[in-house]
Coordinates of C-alpha atoms in Angstrom, one line a residue:
Chain A
M221 CA 85.6 -16.2 8.7
G222 CA 81.5 -15.4 7.0
I223 CA 80.2 -17.9 4.7
L224 CA 81.8 -19.8 3.0
G225 CA 81.1 -20.1 -0.9
L226 CA 78.0 -17.3 -0.5
S227 CA 79.4 -14.6 -2.4
K228 CA 80.1 -17.2 -5.1
L229 CA 76.7 -18.4 -4.7
I230 CA 74.6 -15.1 -4.9
A231 CA 76.9 -14.3 -8.6
D232 CA 75.7 -17.5 -9.6
L233 CA 71.9 -17.9 -8.9
A234 CA 71.4 -14.4 -7.9
P235 CA 73.7 -12.1 -10.0
Q236 CA 70.9 -8.6 -9.8
A237 CA 71.8 -8.6 -6.1
I238 CA 75.0 -7.5 -7.3
R239 CA 76.0 -4.1 -8.7
E240 CA 79.0 -2.7 -9.5
S241 CA 80.0 0.6 -8.7
E242 CA 82.5 3.4 -7.8
M243 CA 83.4 4.3 -4.6
K244 CA 82.1 7.8 -5.4
H245 CA 78.3 6.7 -6.5
F246 CA 78.0 6.3 -2.9
F247 CA 78.8 10.3 -1.8
G248 CA 76.0 11.0 0.8
R249 CA 75.5 8.0 2.5
K250 CA 76.5 6.8 5.6
V251 CA 78.1 3.1 6.0
A252 CA 78.4 1.1 9.4
I253 CA 81.9 -0.2 8.8
D254 CA 83.1 -3.6 10.7
A255 CA 86.3 -1.9 11.9
S256 CA 88.0 -5.3 13.0
M257 CA 88.1 -6.6 10.1
C258 CA 89.3 -3.5 8.7
L259 CA 91.9 -3.0 11.3
Y260 CA 93.3 -6.5 10.6
Q261 CA 93.6 -5.9 6.9
F262 CA 95.4 -2.7 7.9
L263 CA 97.9 -4.8 10.3
I264 CA 98.5 -7.2 6.7
A265 CA 99.0 -4.8 4.2
V266 CA 99.4 -1.6 5.2
R267 CA 103.6 -2.3 5.1
S268 CA 106.5 -0.8 4.3
E269 CA 109.3 -3.4 2.7
G270 CA 108.0 -6.6 4.6
A271 CA 107.9 -5.1 7.9
Q272 CA 105.1 -3.5 9.9
L273 CA 105.2 0.3 10.3
A274 CA 106.1 1.2 13.7
T275 CA 107.2 3.5 16.7
V276 CA 110.2 4.3 18.1
N277 CA 109.5 1.3 20.8
G278 CA 108.5 -1.1 18.1
D279 CA 104.7 -1.1 18.4
P280 CA 102.8 -2.3 15.2
T281 CA 101.1 1.9 13.6
S282 CA 100.1 0.8 10.3
H283 CA 96.3 0.3 11.9
L284 CA 96.3 3.7 12.4
M285 CA 97.9 4.7 9.2
G286 CA 95.5 2.8 7.1
M287 CA 92.4 3.8 9.6
F288 CA 94.2 7.4 9.1
Y289 CA 94.2 8.0 5.3
R290 CA 92.0 5.2 4.5
T291 CA 88.7 7.7 6.7
I292 CA 90.1 10.5 4.9
R293 CA 89.5 9.3 1.4
L294 CA 86.0 8.0 2.1
L295 CA 84.6 11.8 3.6
D296 CA 86.9 12.7 0.3
N297 CA 84.6 10.7 -1.3
G298 CA 81.6 12.2 0.5
I299 CA 80.7 9.2 2.7
K300 CA 80.0 9.1 6.3
P301 CA 81.6 6.5 8.0
V302 CA 81.2 4.8 11.7
Y303 CA 83.2 2.7 12.5
V304 CA 81.8 -0.3 15.3
F305 CA 83.9 -2.3 17.2
D306 CA 84.0 -6.4 18.3
G307 CA 82.6 -7.0 22.1
K308 CA 82.9 -10.7 23.5
P309 CA 82.6 -13.6 20.8
P310 CA 79.2 -15.1 21.1
D311 CA 80.1 -18.4 22.8
L312 CA 79.2 -20.9 20.0
K313 CA 82.2 -19.2 18.5
S314 CA 84.5 -20.9 20.3
G315 CA 84.5 -24.0 18.3
E316 CA 85.8 -21.2 15.3
L317 CA 88.2 -19.7 17.4
A318 CA 90.0 -22.8 18.5
K319 CA 90.7 -23.7 14.5
R320 CA 91.5 -20.3 14.7
A321 CA 94.4 -20.6 17.2
E322 CA 95.7 -24.0 15.8
R323 CA 96.0 -22.3 12.3
R324 CA 98.5 -19.8 15.0
E325 CA 100.3 -22.4 15.9
E326 CA 100.8 -24.0 13.1
A327 CA 102.0 -21.3 11.2
E328 CA 104.3 -20.6 14.5
K329 CA 106.1 -23.8 13.6
A330 CA 106.1 -22.5 9.8
L331 CA 107.7 -19.6 10.9
K332 CA 110.2 -21.0 13.3
A333 CA 111.1 -23.5 9.7
A334 CA 111.1 -20.6 7.8
T335 CA 113.7 -18.8 9.8
D336 CA 115.9 -21.6 10.4
A337 CA 116.1 -22.0 6.8
G338 CA 116.3 -18.9 5.8
D339 CA 113.3 -18.4 3.7
D340 CA 112.6 -15.2 3.1
A341 CA 109.2 -15.6 1.7
G342 CA 108.6 -17.7 3.4
I343 CA 109.0 -15.6 6.5
E344 CA 107.2 -12.8 5.3
K345 CA 104.1 -15.2 4.4
F346 CA 103.8 -17.1 7.8
N347 CA 104.9 -13.9 9.7
R348 CA 101.5 -12.6 8.4
R349 CA 99.1 -15.0 9.2
L350 CA 100.5 -14.8 13.1
V351 CA 98.9 -10.9 12.7
R352 CA 96.4 -10.1 15.0
V353 CA 93.8 -7.2 16.1
T354 CA 94.5 -6.8 20.1
K355 CA 92.4 -4.9 22.3
E356 CA 95.1 -2.6 22.4
H357 CA 94.9 -1.7 18.5
A358 CA 91.5 -1.3 18.9
K359 CA 91.5 1.0 21.6
E360 CA 94.0 3.6 19.8
A361 CA 91.9 3.0 16.8
K362 CA 89.4 4.5 19.0
E363 CA 91.0 7.4 20.1
L364 CA 92.0 8.7 16.3
L365 CA 88.7 8.4 15.2
T366 CA 87.7 10.6 18.6
L367 CA 90.5 13.5 17.3
M368 CA 88.9 12.6 13.8
G369 CA 85.3 13.8 14.3
V370 CA 84.1 10.3 13.3
P371 CA 82.0 8.4 15.2
Y372 CA 82.2 4.5 16.4
V373 CA 80.2 2.3 18.0
D374 CA 80.7 -0.5 20.6
A375 CA 79.2 -3.3 20.0
P376 CA 78.3 -5.8 22.7
C377 CA 78.7 -9.0 20.5
E378 CA 79.6 -9.6 16.9
A379 CA 79.7 -6.4 15.0
E380 CA 78.6 -7.8 12.1
A381 CA 75.5 -7.8 14.0
Q382 CA 75.9 -4.2 14.9
C383 CA 76.3 -2.8 11.5
A384 CA 73.0 -5.0 10.6
A385 CA 70.5 -3.7 13.4
L386 CA 72.1 0.2 12.0
V387 CA 71.2 -0.9 8.4
K388 CA 68.3 -2.2 9.3
A389 CA 67.2 1.4 11.9
G390 CA 67.6 3.3 9.0
K391 CA 70.9 4.9 10.9
V392 CA 73.4 3.7 8.1
Y393 CA 72.5 3.4 4.0
A394 CA 74.7 0.2 4.3
T395 CA 77.3 -2.1 6.0
A396 CA 81.2 -2.4 4.5
T397 CA 82.8 -5.6 5.2
E398 CA 84.2 -7.8 3.6
D399 CA 82.4 -11.3 6.2
M400 CA 79.1 -11.4 4.4
D401 CA 77.8 -12.5 7.4
A402 CA 76.6 -9.1 7.6
L403 CA 73.5 -10.4 4.5
T404 CA 72.8 -13.7 7.1
F405 CA 72.0 -11.2 10.3
G406 CA 69.9 -9.5 7.5
S407 CA 71.9 -5.8 6.7
T408 CA 69.9 -5.0 4.1
K409 CA 72.7 -3.6 1.7
L410 CA 76.7 -4.8 2.2
L411 CA 79.3 -3.0 0.3
R412 CA 82.5 -5.1 -0.5
Y413 CA 86.0 -3.7 -0.9
L414 CA 84.8 -0.2 0.4
T415 CA 87.8 -0.6 2.6
Y416 CA 90.1 -1.3 0.1
S417 CA 93.4 0.5 -1.1
E418 CA 92.8 3.0 -4.2
A419 CA 95.7 2.0 -6.1
R420 CA 93.7 -1.7 -5.9
K421 CA 91.1 0.2 -8.5
M422 CA 88.5 -2.4 -7.0
P423 CA 85.0 -1.8 -8.3
V424 CA 83.2 -1.3 -5.0
K425 CA 80.2 -4.4 -5.0
E426 CA 76.9 -3.5 -3.4
F427 CA 74.5 -6.9 -2.5
S428 CA 70.9 -6.4 -2.1
Y429 CA 69.4 -8.3 0.5
D430 CA 65.5 -8.1 -0.9
K431 CA 67.1 -9.3 -4.8
L432 CA 68.9 -11.9 -3.1
L433 CA 65.8 -13.4 -1.6
E434 CA 64.1 -12.9 -4.5
G435 CA 66.8 -14.0 -7.1
L436 CA 67.4 -17.2 -5.0
S437 CA 63.2 -17.6 -4.1
I438 CA 63.4 -17.9 -0.6
N439 CA 62.8 -15.6 2.4
N440 CA 64.7 -14.7 5.3
R441 CA 64.4 -17.7 7.7
E442 CA 65.6 -20.4 4.8
F443 CA 68.3 -17.9 4.1
I444 CA 69.5 -18.0 7.6
D445 CA 69.7 -21.7 7.3
L446 CA 71.3 -22.3 4.1
C447 CA 74.1 -20.2 5.1
I448 CA 74.2 -22.6 8.2
L449 CA 74.0 -25.3 5.6
L450 CA 77.0 -23.4 4.0
G451 CA 79.2 -23.3 6.7
C452 CA 78.6 -20.6 9.4
D453 CA 81.9 -19.3 12.3
Y454 CA 79.0 -20.7 14.9
C455 CA 78.9 -24.4 14.1
E456 CA 79.9 -27.5 12.4
S457 CA 78.0 -27.6 8.6
I458 CA 77.1 -31.3 7.4
K459 CA 80.4 -32.8 5.3
G460 CA 79.6 -33.6 1.4
I461 CA 76.8 -30.2 1.2
G462 CA 78.5 -27.7 -0.8
P463 CA 76.7 -24.7 -1.8
K464 CA 74.8 -26.1 -5.1
R465 CA 73.3 -29.0 -2.6
A466 CA 72.6 -27.0 0.3
I467 CA 70.4 -24.4 -2.0
E468 CA 68.8 -27.6 -3.7
L469 CA 68.0 -29.0 -0.1
I470 CA 66.7 -25.3 1.0
N471 CA 64.0 -24.9 -2.0
T472 CA 62.9 -28.6 -1.5
Y473 CA 62.5 -29.2 2.2
R474 CA 63.0 -25.2 3.1
D475 CA 64.0 -25.4 6.7
I476 CA 66.8 -28.3 8.5
E477 CA 64.6 -30.1 10.4
T478 CA 62.6 -31.0 7.3
I479 CA 65.9 -31.7 5.4
L480 CA 68.0 -33.6 8.3
D481 CA 64.7 -35.8 8.4
N482 CA 65.0 -37.3 4.5
L483 CA 68.5 -36.7 4.8
D484 CA 70.0 -40.3 3.3
S485 CA 72.5 -40.8 6.7
S486 CA 74.2 -43.6 5.0
K487 CA 75.7 -40.4 2.4
Y488 CA 75.5 -37.4 4.6
T489 CA 77.3 -37.8 8.4
V490 CA 75.3 -34.9 10.4
P491 CA 78.0 -32.9 13.1
E492 CA 76.9 -35.2 16.7
N493 CA 74.9 -32.7 18.5
W494 CA 74.7 -30.3 15.6
N495 CA 73.6 -26.9 17.2
Y496 CA 72.2 -25.1 14.6
K497 CA 69.1 -24.0 16.0
V498 CA 71.1 -22.0 18.7
A499 CA 73.4 -20.4 15.9
R500 CA 70.4 -19.6 13.6
E501 CA 68.6 -17.9 16.9
L502 CA 72.1 -16.1 17.1
F503 CA 71.4 -15.0 13.4
I504 CA 67.3 -14.1 14.0
E505 CA 68.2 -12.5 17.5
P506 CA 71.9 -11.5 17.6
E507 CA 73.1 -9.8 20.5
V508 CA 73.2 -6.3 19.5
A509 CA 72.7 -2.6 21.3
N510 CA 69.2 -0.7 20.2
A511 CA 69.8 0.9 17.2
D512 CA 67.7 3.9 17.5
S513 CA 69.7 5.1 20.9
I514 CA 72.6 5.0 19.1
D515 CA 73.2 8.9 17.8
L516 CA 76.1 8.9 15.3
K517 CA 77.7 12.5 14.6
W518 CA 80.3 13.6 12.5
V519 CA 82.9 16.6 13.6
E520 CA 85.3 18.5 13.3
P521 CA 88.8 17.2 13.9
D522 CA 91.1 17.9 16.2
E523 CA 94.0 18.8 14.2
E524 CA 96.4 19.4 16.9
G525 CA 95.7 16.7 19.3
L526 CA 95.8 14.3 15.5
V527 CA 98.9 15.6 15.5
K528 CA 100.3 15.2 18.9
F529 CA 98.6 11.5 18.6
L530 CA 100.4 10.6 15.5
C531 CA 103.4 12.9 15.3
G532 CA 105.7 11.6 18.5
D533 CA 106.5 8.2 19.1
R534 CA 104.6 7.2 16.4
Q535 CA 106.9 9.1 14.3
F536 CA 104.4 9.9 11.5
N537 CA 105.0 13.0 9.1
E538 CA 103.2 16.3 10.9
E539 CA 103.2 17.6 7.3
R540 CA 100.9 14.6 6.0
V541 CA 99.0 14.9 8.8
R542 CA 98.0 18.7 8.5
N543 CA 97.2 18.3 5.6
G544 CA 95.3 14.8 6.3
A545 CA 93.2 16.6 9.2
K546 CA 92.6 20.0 6.7
K547 CA 90.9 17.2 3.9
L548 CA 88.9 16.5 6.7
M549 CA 87.9 20.4 7.7
K550 CA 87.2 20.6 4.3
S551 CA 85.1 17.7 3.9
K552 CA 82.9 18.9 6.5
Q553 CA 82.6 22.5 5.1
A554 CA 81.1 22.0 1.8
Q555 CA 78.0 22.2 1.3
T556 CA 76.3 18.8 1.1
Q557 CA 74.4 17.3 -2.5
V558 CA 71.2 15.8 -1.7
R559 CA 70.6 12.4 -4.0
L560 CA 67.4 12.6 -5.9
D561 CA 66.0 9.2 -3.9
S562 CA 65.6 11.3 -1.3
F563 CA 62.9 13.0 -2.4
F564 CA 60.9 11.0 -5.1
K565 CA 60.1 7.3 -4.2
T566 CA 60.9 4.4 -6.3
L567 CA 57.7 3.0 -7.6
P568 CA 56.8 -0.9 -8.2
S569 CA 58.9 -2.1 -11.1
T570 CA 56.2 -1.7 -13.7
P571 CA 54.7 -5.1 -15.4
N572 CA 56.4 -4.4 -18.3
A573 CA 59.8 -4.5 -16.8
S574 CA 59.0 -7.1 -14.3
N575 CA 57.6 -9.8 -16.7
A576 CA 60.7 -9.0 -19.2
A577 CA 62.7 -9.3 -15.6
K578 CA 60.9 -12.9 -15.1
R579 CA 61.6 -14.1 -18.8
K580 CA 65.1 -13.5 -18.0
A581 CA 65.6 -15.4 -14.9
E582 CA 63.7 -18.0 -16.2
E583 CA 65.7 -18.3 -19.1
A584 CA 68.8 -18.1 -16.6
K585 CA 67.2 -21.1 -15.0
K586 CA 66.8 -23.4 -18.2
S587 CA 70.5 -22.4 -18.7
A588 CA 71.5 -22.7 -14.9
N589 CA 69.9 -26.6 -15.2
N590 CA 72.1 -27.4 -17.9
K591 CA 75.0 -26.4 -16.2
K592 CA 74.2 -28.7 -13.6
A593 CA 73.5 -31.6 -15.6
K594 CA 77.0 -31.0 -17.4
T595 CA 78.7 -30.4 -14.1
S596 CA 77.0 -33.6 -12.0
G597 CA 78.1 -35.3 -14.8
G598 CA 81.5 -34.8 -14.5
G599 CA 81.6 -35.3 -10.6
R600 CA 80.3 -38.9 -11.2
G601 CA 83.0 -39.4 -13.7
R602 CA 85.6 -38.4 -11.1
R603 CA 84.4 -40.6 -8.1
P604 CA 86.1 -43.6 -9.0
K605 CA 89.6 -41.8 -8.5
Chain B
M265 CA 55.1 -5.0 -33.3
F266 CA 56.8 -1.2 -32.8
E267 CA 56.8 0.9 -35.3
A268 CA 57.9 5.1 -35.3
R269 CA 59.2 7.6 -38.3
L270 CA 60.3 10.9 -37.8
G271 CA 60.8 13.2 -41.3
Q272 CA 64.4 14.5 -39.4
A273 CA 66.9 12.6 -38.0
T274 CA 68.1 15.8 -36.8
I275 CA 66.0 16.0 -33.5
L276 CA 66.6 12.3 -32.7
K277 CA 70.3 13.5 -32.6
K278 CA 69.8 16.4 -30.7
I279 CA 67.7 14.6 -28.5
L280 CA 70.4 11.7 -27.8
D281 CA 73.3 14.8 -27.7
A282 CA 70.6 16.2 -24.9
I283 CA 70.8 12.9 -22.5
K284 CA 73.8 10.5 -23.0
D285 CA 76.4 12.8 -21.0
L286 CA 74.2 12.1 -17.6
L287 CA 73.2 8.0 -19.0
N288 CA 75.6 5.5 -19.8
E289 CA 72.1 3.6 -20.8
A290 CA 68.7 3.9 -20.6
T291 CA 65.2 2.0 -21.1
F292 CA 62.6 3.4 -23.8
D293 CA 59.2 2.7 -23.1
C294 CA 56.8 2.6 -25.7
S295 CA 53.2 2.9 -25.9
D296 CA 50.3 3.6 -28.4
S297 CA 50.5 7.0 -26.4
G298 CA 54.1 7.6 -27.4
I299 CA 57.7 6.8 -26.1
Q300 CA 58.6 7.6 -22.5
L301 CA 62.1 7.5 -20.7
Q302 CA 63.1 7.7 -17.2
A303 CA 66.2 7.6 -15.5
M304 CA 68.3 8.8 -13.1
D305 CA 72.1 9.4 -13.3
N306 CA 74.5 7.0 -11.7
S307 CA 75.1 9.0 -9.0
H308 CA 71.5 9.4 -7.8
V309 CA 71.5 13.6 -7.9
S310 CA 69.9 13.9 -11.4
L311 CA 66.9 12.5 -13.5
V312 CA 66.4 12.6 -17.1
S313 CA 62.6 12.6 -18.2
L314 CA 62.2 12.7 -21.6
T315 CA 58.7 12.4 -23.1
L316 CA 57.3 12.2 -27.3
R317 CA 53.9 11.8 -27.4
S318 CA 52.7 9.5 -31.0
D319 CA 50.6 12.6 -32.7
G320 CA 54.3 14.1 -33.1
F321 CA 55.7 11.4 -35.3
D322 CA 54.9 11.4 -38.4
K323 CA 53.5 7.7 -38.2
F324 CA 53.4 5.5 -34.7
R325 CA 52.5 2.4 -34.2
C326 CA 52.7 0.2 -31.0
D327 CA 50.8 -2.8 -30.5
R328 CA 51.7 -3.9 -27.4
N329 CA 53.9 -2.0 -24.9
L330 CA 57.7 -2.3 -25.5
S331 CA 60.5 -1.8 -23.0
M332 CA 63.3 -1.3 -24.4
G333 CA 66.7 -0.9 -22.8
M334 CA 69.2 0.8 -24.2
N335 CA 73.1 1.6 -24.6
L336 CA 73.1 5.7 -24.9
G337 CA 76.6 5.2 -26.4
S338 CA 75.9 2.4 -29.3
M339 CA 72.3 4.7 -30.1
A340 CA 74.1 7.8 -30.4
K341 CA 76.9 6.2 -33.2
I342 CA 74.1 4.8 -35.3
L343 CA 72.9 8.2 -35.2
K344 CA 76.1 9.7 -36.3
C345 CA 75.9 7.6 -39.6
A346 CA 72.4 9.6 -40.5
N347 CA 72.3 12.7 -42.5
N348 CA 70.1 15.9 -40.7
E349 CA 67.8 15.6 -43.5
D350 CA 67.2 11.7 -43.2
N351 CA 64.1 10.4 -42.6
V352 CA 64.6 8.6 -39.3
T353 CA 62.7 5.2 -38.5
M354 CA 62.9 2.9 -34.9
K355 CA 61.7 -0.2 -35.4
A356 CA 61.1 -4.0 -33.2
Q357 CA 59.2 -6.3 -32.6
D358 CA 57.0 -7.9 -29.4
N359 CA 59.1 -9.5 -27.1
A360 CA 62.4 -8.8 -29.7
D361 CA 66.2 -8.1 -28.2
T362 CA 67.2 -5.7 -30.6
V363 CA 65.4 -2.6 -32.7
T364 CA 65.8 -1.9 -36.2
I365 CA 67.1 2.4 -37.6
M366 CA 66.2 3.4 -40.6
F367 CA 68.0 6.2 -42.4
E368 CA 66.6 7.1 -46.1
S369 CA 67.4 9.7 -47.4
A370 CA 64.8 12.4 -48.9
N371 CA 65.1 11.5 -52.9
Q372 CA 64.5 7.9 -51.4
E373 CA 68.3 7.5 -53.2
K374 CA 70.0 5.8 -50.4
V375 CA 67.9 3.7 -47.4
S376 CA 70.2 2.2 -44.5
D377 CA 69.3 -0.2 -41.8
Y378 CA 70.6 -0.6 -38.5
E379 CA 70.4 -3.5 -36.2
M380 CA 71.1 -2.7 -32.5
K381 CA 71.1 -5.3 -30.0
L382 CA 68.4 -4.5 -26.6
M383 CA 69.3 -4.9 -23.0
N384 CA 67.9 -5.9 -20.0
L385 CA 68.0 -2.9 -17.7
D386 CA 67.3 -3.4 -13.9
Q387 CA 65.8 0.1 -13.6
E388 CA 64.3 2.0 -11.3
H389 CA 60.8 4.0 -11.7
L390 CA 60.3 7.3 -9.6
G391 CA 57.6 8.6 -9.1
I392 CA 57.6 12.4 -9.1
P393 CA 55.0 14.1 -6.8
E394 CA 53.2 17.0 -8.5
T395 CA 54.5 20.6 -7.1
D396 CA 53.1 23.8 -6.8
F397 CA 56.8 26.0 -7.7
S398 CA 57.6 29.1 -5.4
C399 CA 58.9 30.1 -9.1
V400 CA 58.6 29.3 -12.7
V401 CA 61.6 31.4 -15.1
R402 CA 61.0 31.0 -18.6
M403 CA 64.4 32.5 -20.3
P404 CA 66.1 31.7 -23.8
A405 CA 67.8 28.9 -23.6
M406 CA 71.2 29.9 -25.0
E407 CA 71.5 32.5 -22.0
F408 CA 71.1 30.1 -19.5
A409 CA 73.9 27.9 -20.8
R410 CA 76.2 30.5 -21.1
I411 CA 75.4 31.5 -17.9
C412 CA 76.4 27.6 -16.2
R413 CA 79.8 27.3 -18.2
D414 CA 80.8 30.9 -17.4
L415 CA 79.5 30.4 -14.1
A416 CA 81.5 26.9 -13.5
Q417 CA 84.8 28.7 -14.1
F418 CA 84.4 29.8 -10.4
S419 CA 83.3 27.2 -8.4
E420 CA 81.6 24.2 -8.3
S421 CA 78.1 25.3 -7.1
V422 CA 76.3 28.0 -8.2
V423 CA 73.5 29.6 -6.4
I424 CA 70.4 30.8 -7.8
C425 CA 68.0 33.5 -6.0
C426 CA 64.7 34.3 -8.0
T427 CA 62.7 36.9 -7.0
K428 CA 60.1 40.3 -8.3
E429 CA 62.4 41.8 -10.0
G430 CA 64.7 39.1 -11.2
V431 CA 66.8 36.3 -11.4
K432 CA 70.4 36.1 -9.8
F433 CA 73.2 33.0 -10.6
S434 CA 76.0 33.8 -8.6
A435 CA 79.3 32.0 -8.0
S436 CA 82.1 31.9 -5.2
G437 CA 85.0 30.4 -5.1
D438 CA 89.1 30.8 -5.1
V439 CA 88.9 33.0 -8.1
G440 CA 87.0 35.2 -6.0
T441 CA 82.4 35.3 -7.1
A442 CA 80.7 36.5 -10.0
N443 CA 76.6 37.7 -10.2
I444 CA 74.6 37.5 -13.3
K445 CA 71.2 39.4 -13.2
L446 CA 68.2 39.3 -15.2
A447 CA 65.6 41.3 -15.0
Q448 CA 62.1 40.6 -16.4
T449 CA 61.9 41.7 -19.9
G450 CA 59.2 44.2 -19.8
S451 CA 57.8 44.8 -23.0
V452 CA 57.7 41.3 -25.7
D453 CA 58.5 41.6 -29.0
K454 CA 60.0 38.6 -30.0
E455 CA 58.9 36.0 -27.4
E456 CA 62.3 33.2 -27.7
E457 CA 64.3 36.4 -26.8
A458 CA 62.3 36.3 -22.8
V459 CA 63.3 36.0 -19.7
I460 CA 59.6 35.6 -17.8
I461 CA 59.1 35.0 -14.6
E462 CA 55.9 34.2 -12.5
M463 CA 56.5 34.0 -8.6
Q464 CA 54.5 33.2 -5.3
E465 CA 57.6 33.7 -3.5
P466 CA 61.2 34.3 -4.1
V467 CA 63.4 31.4 -3.5
T468 CA 67.5 30.9 -3.1
L469 CA 68.7 26.7 -3.8
T470 CA 72.5 26.0 -4.7
F471 CA 72.6 23.5 -7.7
A472 CA 76.2 21.6 -8.2
C473 CA 77.6 23.3 -12.0
R474 CA 78.3 19.9 -13.3
Y475 CA 74.8 18.8 -13.5
L476 CA 73.7 22.1 -14.8
N477 CA 76.3 22.2 -17.5
A478 CA 75.3 18.3 -18.2
F479 CA 71.1 19.9 -18.7
T480 CA 72.2 22.5 -21.3
K481 CA 73.0 20.2 -23.6
A482 CA 69.4 20.3 -24.6
T483 CA 70.2 23.6 -25.8
P484 CA 69.4 22.8 -29.5
L485 CA 65.6 21.6 -29.3
S486 CA 64.7 24.8 -27.7
T487 CA 64.9 28.4 -27.9
Q488 CA 63.1 28.7 -24.1
V489 CA 64.0 26.6 -21.2
Q490 CA 62.0 26.1 -17.9
L491 CA 63.3 26.6 -14.3
S492 CA 60.5 26.1 -12.1
M493 CA 61.8 26.0 -8.2
C494 CA 60.7 25.8 -4.8
A495 CA 62.3 25.4 -1.5
N496 CA 64.3 22.2 -0.5
V497 CA 62.8 20.5 -3.8
P498 CA 64.3 18.9 -6.6
L499 CA 64.9 22.1 -9.2
V500 CA 63.4 21.1 -12.8
V501 CA 65.1 22.4 -15.8
E502 CA 62.1 22.0 -19.2
Y503 CA 63.4 22.0 -22.7
A504 CA 59.9 22.0 -24.9
I505 CA 60.8 19.6 -28.3
K506 CA 58.4 21.4 -31.0
D507 CA 55.6 19.7 -31.5
L508 CA 56.8 16.5 -30.0
G509 CA 57.1 16.2 -26.5
H510 CA 59.5 17.6 -24.1
I511 CA 62.6 16.8 -21.9
R512 CA 62.6 17.5 -18.1
Y513 CA 65.5 17.0 -15.8
Y514 CA 65.4 17.2 -12.4
L515 CA 68.5 18.2 -9.7
A516 CA 68.4 17.9 -6.3
P517 CA 69.6 21.0 -5.1
K518 CA 72.6 21.3 -2.2
I519 CA 72.3 22.0 1.5
E520 CA 74.0 23.3 4.2
D521 CA 74.9 20.2 6.3
N522 CA 72.9 20.6 10.0
E523 CA 73.7 17.4 11.5
T524 CA 76.5 19.2 13.8

């Protein structure tokens, strides 16, 4: 799932690329949301007394509950969401998917063991691990979104890639997902924790692609190679190369080919038939629908339709659904506050400020080097064990 | 080396009061022409632009251009320690990471100095294009503050409608509607009480009360306020700071959503 350790690497080496702010500061922005990720979160998190919310027949409705209220919350804050659904997984992902299936099997076994042992905590834990988003869930979610007047996009392949394409085409401001590979696909802005529940009080983290490349002093191709080295969903990574080593290698050799030529093969084993090239292609030119042809429209919600869809068998409280629909209406009618950045253009930073920034970056580098020296020393000490 | 000295701490206090509600932190850009500050509020709806000319200071020296990022809350706290009549001096070395603020009582008997840490702020400078405004209204600053305060009780947003006859501020909400009309002053006896309208074309624009009320925190700096408006362009609210410079606020308008 995503890129291993990327967010930590960015926080350590390019902290200027991350900005934390409250949700309300994003008002007036359109964001593309990875729907599959969202549904998965809701299925896991939206529960009462450990059990999923369900219809009279026992089909889960947690995802609908989550989708309904989180979307309302976004719109209430003036954010316009567009949901992007996954299409078929790329062939390269089969390895990763097989691994996930394996883990499910393990979880299933563990669940059985826990049930036999009567271990309640264990049952709950493994039950959650067995959650998966099915086509049926996605279909229901789409139906709900249509009734709410919120647009969605069916990605031909990976949702993150499609989100990134929408951002690049200027259709939306950012991608909201927890999955860092949206950055690898070149999404200029990535928002984390945007769809988290209000109760968790998580500030929204905004990652800027440009500042990130600047901070790591690499270009977009090198960044893709870096992500492959860190470990992505599409191919294996080289054992023994962690985030620190990966960025060092990229900084010295600039691409995977050169790294492989110079890599000490006695120390690191490169996976057999390592198809990093295909993975790289996938990141550079993912299969996406042309963003320019996608028309995003937010329309008025269908209150009666919502009540019919959610109340009946799905056992939602009618009053709450109607209240929700009213909120949707209100956010639709309110005049929109424009942001100043749509009138005034950002100037390139003054030489004064950029000098100061450079100085600071150099200092940061120095202190990072010191730290590195210390930690590598510690590593050496540990190895003999 | 940077050094700037003002005869009265009260002006600096008022300036801080005028910006600290909108901005948590900001960068003071110092050069030999004076001090400049430009920053947007957190949600990027309004912008504060402050200009203090070097000739307005009792003493001003700036050898190298200097950007001082400050936490405005801390700065305001320090200024609270000054008496209104005190002399105030700001000092910083080139490339320093602190600024020293010194207060001297009028009779030179008490001298206090405060050192504050500077911050390296990641700031975006905006280029503001020259605009020919359709309407420019000058009115007493107190009057404007009063209108904004009163209308905020009715609605989140206020409509400003400017015609040849005068300027109308209105708001409507659950309680009802409110309209305040100001006519152009016929004969100007006292300049600070006059309402003067220069109009090329009538304009009607909607703005969020919250921000207008934040701008009126600058009222103590000036007797008059100038509102410049043009369709589909941010409003400019300007307060002159006598003999020293001005503070300008820019506010993006609210628009009808036409995406449906």
